[in-house]
Coordinates of C-alpha atoms in Angstrom, one line a residue:
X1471 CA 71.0 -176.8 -34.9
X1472 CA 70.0 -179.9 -32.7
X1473 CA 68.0 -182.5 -34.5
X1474 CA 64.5 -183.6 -32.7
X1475 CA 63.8 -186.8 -34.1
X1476 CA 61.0 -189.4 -32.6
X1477 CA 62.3 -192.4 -30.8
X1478 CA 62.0 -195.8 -32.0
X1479 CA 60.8 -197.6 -29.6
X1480 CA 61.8 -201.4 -31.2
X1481 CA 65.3 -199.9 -29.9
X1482 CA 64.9 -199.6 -26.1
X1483 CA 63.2 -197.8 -23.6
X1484 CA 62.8 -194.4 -24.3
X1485 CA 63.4 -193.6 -20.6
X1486 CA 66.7 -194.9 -21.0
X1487 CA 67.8 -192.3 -23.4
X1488 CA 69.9 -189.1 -23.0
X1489 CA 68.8 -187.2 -26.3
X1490 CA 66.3 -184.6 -26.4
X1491 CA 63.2 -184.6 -27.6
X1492 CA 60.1 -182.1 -28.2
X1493 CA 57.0 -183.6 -29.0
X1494 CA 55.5 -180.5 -29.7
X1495 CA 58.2 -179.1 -31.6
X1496 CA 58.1 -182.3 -33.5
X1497 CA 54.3 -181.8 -34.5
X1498 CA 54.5 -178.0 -35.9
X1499 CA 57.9 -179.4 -37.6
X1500 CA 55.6 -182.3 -39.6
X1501 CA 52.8 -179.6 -40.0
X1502 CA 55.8 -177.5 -41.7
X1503 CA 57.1 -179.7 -43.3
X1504 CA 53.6 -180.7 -45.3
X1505 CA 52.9 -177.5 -46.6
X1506 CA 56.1 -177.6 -48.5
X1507 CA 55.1 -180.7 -49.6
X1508 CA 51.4 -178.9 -51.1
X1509 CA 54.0 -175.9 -52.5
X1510 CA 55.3 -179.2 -54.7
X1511 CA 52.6 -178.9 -56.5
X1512 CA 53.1 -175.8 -57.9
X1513 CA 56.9 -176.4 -58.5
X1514 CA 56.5 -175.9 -62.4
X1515 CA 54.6 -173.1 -62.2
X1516 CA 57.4 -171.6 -60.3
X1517 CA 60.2 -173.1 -62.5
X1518 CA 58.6 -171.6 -65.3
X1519 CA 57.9 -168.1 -64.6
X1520 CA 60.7 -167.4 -61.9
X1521 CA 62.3 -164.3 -63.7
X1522 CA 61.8 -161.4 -61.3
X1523 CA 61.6 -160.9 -57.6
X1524 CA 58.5 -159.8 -57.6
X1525 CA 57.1 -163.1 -59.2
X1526 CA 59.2 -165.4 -57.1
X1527 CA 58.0 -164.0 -53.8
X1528 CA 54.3 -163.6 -55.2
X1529 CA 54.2 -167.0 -57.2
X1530 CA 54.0 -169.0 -54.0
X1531 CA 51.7 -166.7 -51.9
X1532 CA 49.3 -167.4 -55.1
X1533 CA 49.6 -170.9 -54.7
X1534 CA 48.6 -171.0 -50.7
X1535 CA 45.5 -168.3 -51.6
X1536 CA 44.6 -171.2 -54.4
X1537 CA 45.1 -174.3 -51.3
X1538 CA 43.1 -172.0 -49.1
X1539 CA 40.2 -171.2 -51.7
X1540 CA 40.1 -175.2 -52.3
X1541 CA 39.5 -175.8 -48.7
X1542 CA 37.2 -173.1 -48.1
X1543 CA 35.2 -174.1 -50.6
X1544 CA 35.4 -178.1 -49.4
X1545 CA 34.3 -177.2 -45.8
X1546 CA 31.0 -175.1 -47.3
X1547 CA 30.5 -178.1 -49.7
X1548 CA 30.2 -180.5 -46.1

């Protein structure tokens, strides 16, 4: 696994550098990383009732069909 962190750029030139570094890669792995963050939410519904399988792989597919349904329903409201 090879880390892609951003640059600083108080710390040189970033021409200077010899590390990689996707941009792209770095944009899908915030986009990632912030719908974990919205699955948070739902972290003690899934504490709670986490007993089978089945309810631990359907508890979260609930709680994106709930973040979908919100913005649905936001965009038709604008």
């Amino acid at each position: 696994m090879i880390a892609n962190i951003a640059f600083n750029p108080r710390k040189g030139s970033v021409w200077e550098r010899e590390e990689y570094f996707d941009e792209e890669l770095y944009k899908r792995g915030t986009q990632i990383e912030r719908g974990f963050s919205v699955l948070d939410g739902f972290k003690a519904l899934l504490i709670r009732y986490q007993a089978t399988t089945r309810s631990w792989v359907a508890l979260p597919m609930m709680a994106f069909c709930v973040c979908l349904l919100r913005k649905i329903h936001k965009n038709q409201l604008s």
